[in-house]
PDB file of C-alpha atoms in Angstrom:
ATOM      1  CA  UNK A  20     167.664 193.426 152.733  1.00 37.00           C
ATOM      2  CA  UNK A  21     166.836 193.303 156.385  1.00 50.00           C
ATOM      3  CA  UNK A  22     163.599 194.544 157.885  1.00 56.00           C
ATOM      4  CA  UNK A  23     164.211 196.962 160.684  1.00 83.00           C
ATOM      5  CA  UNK A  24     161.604 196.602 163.273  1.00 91.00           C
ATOM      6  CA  UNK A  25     161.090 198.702 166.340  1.00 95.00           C
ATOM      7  CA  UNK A  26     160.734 196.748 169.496  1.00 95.00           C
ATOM      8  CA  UNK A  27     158.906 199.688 170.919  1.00 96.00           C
ATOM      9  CA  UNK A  28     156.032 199.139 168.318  1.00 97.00           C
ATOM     10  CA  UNK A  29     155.453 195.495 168.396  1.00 97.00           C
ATOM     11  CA  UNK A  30     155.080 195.353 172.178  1.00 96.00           C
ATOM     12  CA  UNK A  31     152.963 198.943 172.602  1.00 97.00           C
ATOM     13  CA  UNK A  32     150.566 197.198 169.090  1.00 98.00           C
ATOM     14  CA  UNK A  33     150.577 193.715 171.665  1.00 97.00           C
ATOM     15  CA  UNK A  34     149.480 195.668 174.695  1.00 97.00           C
ATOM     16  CA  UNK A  35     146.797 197.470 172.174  1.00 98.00           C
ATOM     17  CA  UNK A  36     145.238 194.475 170.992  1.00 98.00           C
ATOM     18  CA  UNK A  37     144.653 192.970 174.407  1.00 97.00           C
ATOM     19  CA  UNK A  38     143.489 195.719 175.965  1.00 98.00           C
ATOM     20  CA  UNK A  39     141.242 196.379 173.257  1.00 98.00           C
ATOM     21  CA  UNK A  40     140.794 193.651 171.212  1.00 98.00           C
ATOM     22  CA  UNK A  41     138.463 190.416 172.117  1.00 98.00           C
ATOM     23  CA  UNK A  42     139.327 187.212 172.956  1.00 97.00           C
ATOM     24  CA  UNK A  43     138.587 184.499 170.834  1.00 92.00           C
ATOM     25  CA  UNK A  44     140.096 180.941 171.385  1.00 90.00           C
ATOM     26  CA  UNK A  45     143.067 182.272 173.739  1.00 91.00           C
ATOM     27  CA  UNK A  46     143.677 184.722 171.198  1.00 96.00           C
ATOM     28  CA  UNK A  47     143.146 188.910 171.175  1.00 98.00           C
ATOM     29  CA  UNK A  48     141.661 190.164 167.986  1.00 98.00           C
ATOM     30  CA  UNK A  49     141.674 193.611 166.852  1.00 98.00           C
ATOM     31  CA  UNK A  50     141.756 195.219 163.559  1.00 98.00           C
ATOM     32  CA  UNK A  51     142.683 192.586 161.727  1.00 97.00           C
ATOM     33  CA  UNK A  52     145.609 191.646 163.692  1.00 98.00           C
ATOM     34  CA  UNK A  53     145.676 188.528 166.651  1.00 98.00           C
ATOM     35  CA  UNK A  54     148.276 188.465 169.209  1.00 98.00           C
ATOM     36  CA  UNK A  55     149.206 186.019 171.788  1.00 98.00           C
ATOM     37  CA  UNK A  56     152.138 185.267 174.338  1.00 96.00           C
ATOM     38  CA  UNK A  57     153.644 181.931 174.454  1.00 93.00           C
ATOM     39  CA  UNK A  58     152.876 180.375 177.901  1.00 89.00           C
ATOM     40  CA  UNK A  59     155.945 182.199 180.179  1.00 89.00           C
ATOM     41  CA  UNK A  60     155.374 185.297 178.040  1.00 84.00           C
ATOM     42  CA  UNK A  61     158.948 185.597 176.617  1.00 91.00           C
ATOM     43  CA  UNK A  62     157.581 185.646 172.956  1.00 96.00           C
ATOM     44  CA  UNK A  63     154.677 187.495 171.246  1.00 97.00           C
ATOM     45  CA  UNK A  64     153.385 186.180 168.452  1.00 98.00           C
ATOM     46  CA  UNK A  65     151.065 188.835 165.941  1.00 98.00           C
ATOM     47  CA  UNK A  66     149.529 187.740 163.023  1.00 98.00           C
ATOM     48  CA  UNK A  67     146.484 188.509 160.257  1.00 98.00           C
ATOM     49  CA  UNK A  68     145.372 185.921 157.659  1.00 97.00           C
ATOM     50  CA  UNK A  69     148.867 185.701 155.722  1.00 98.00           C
ATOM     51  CA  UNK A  70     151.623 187.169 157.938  1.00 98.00           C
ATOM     52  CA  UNK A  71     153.235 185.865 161.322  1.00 98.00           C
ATOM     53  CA  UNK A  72     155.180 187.498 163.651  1.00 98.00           C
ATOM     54  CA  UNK A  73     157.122 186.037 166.615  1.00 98.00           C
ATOM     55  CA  UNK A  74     158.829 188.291 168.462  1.00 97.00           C
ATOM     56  CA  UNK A  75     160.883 187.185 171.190  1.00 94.00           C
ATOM     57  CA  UNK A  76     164.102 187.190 173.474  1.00 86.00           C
ATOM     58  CA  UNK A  77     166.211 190.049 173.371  1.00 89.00           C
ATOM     59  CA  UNK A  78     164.034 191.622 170.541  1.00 91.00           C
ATOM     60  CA  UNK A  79     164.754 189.014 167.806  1.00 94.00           C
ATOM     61  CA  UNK A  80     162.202 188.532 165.396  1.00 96.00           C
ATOM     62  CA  UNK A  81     160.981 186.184 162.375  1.00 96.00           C
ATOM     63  CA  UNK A  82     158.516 187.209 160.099  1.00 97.00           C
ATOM     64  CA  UNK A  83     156.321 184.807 157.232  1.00 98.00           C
ATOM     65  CA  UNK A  84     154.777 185.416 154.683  1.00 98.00           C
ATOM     66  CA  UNK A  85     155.146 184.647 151.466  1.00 98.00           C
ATOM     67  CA  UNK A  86     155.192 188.020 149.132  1.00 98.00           C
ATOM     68  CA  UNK A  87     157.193 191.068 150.447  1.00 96.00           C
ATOM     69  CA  UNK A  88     153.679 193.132 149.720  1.00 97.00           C
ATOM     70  CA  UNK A  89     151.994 191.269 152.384  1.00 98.00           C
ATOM     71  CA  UNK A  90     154.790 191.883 155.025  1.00 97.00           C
ATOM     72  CA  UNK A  91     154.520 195.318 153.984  1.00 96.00           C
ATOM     73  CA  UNK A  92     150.585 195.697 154.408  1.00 98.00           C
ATOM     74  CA  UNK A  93     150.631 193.778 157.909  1.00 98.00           C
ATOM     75  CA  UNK A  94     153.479 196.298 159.051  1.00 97.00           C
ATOM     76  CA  UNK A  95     150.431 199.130 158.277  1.00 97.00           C
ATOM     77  CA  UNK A  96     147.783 197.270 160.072  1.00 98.00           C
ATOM     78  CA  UNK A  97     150.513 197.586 163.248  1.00 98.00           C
ATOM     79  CA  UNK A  98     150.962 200.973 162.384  1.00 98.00           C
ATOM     80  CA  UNK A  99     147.686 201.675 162.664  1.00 98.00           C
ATOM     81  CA  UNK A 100     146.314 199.922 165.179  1.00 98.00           C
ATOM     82  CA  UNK A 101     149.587 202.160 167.237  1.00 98.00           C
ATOM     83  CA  UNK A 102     148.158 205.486 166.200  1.00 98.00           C
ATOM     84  CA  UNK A 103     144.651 204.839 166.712  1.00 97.00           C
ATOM     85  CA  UNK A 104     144.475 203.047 170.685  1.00 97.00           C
TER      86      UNK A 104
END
């Protein structure tokens, strides 16, 4: 089964986090969640302590992890972090 996952949402959680998150070694923090841009700013990468997202070029996308749960509970944190900044 794919994951469908909004475009809209990763970049507005991105522009969250570093306009509200701090920066600790080149990275924004916020809520769990760190996000960082590649160095020409074509990919975003998010990420908590067992999930990475890179999110790139024409909105493709590769997740890891290693249980579907934990995909599952880092798609909330992005949720939230959207509804609450």
């Amino acid at each position: 089964m794919k994951n469908e996952l909004d475009p809209k949402l990763v970049l507005r959680v991105f522009e969250k986090i570093r306009q509200h998150g701090t920066l600790e070694d080149d990275k924004y923090y916020l809520d769990g969640v760190y996000g960082t841009t590649d160095f020409d700013g074509y990919n975003v990468f998010l990420s908590d302590a067992v999930v990475e997202l890179r999110f790139g070029f024409h909105n493709q996308y590769h997740f890891e992890y290693q249980h579907d749960e934990q995909r599952l509970q880092f798609e909330k944190k992005l949720e939230h972090i959207d509804k609450s900044y």
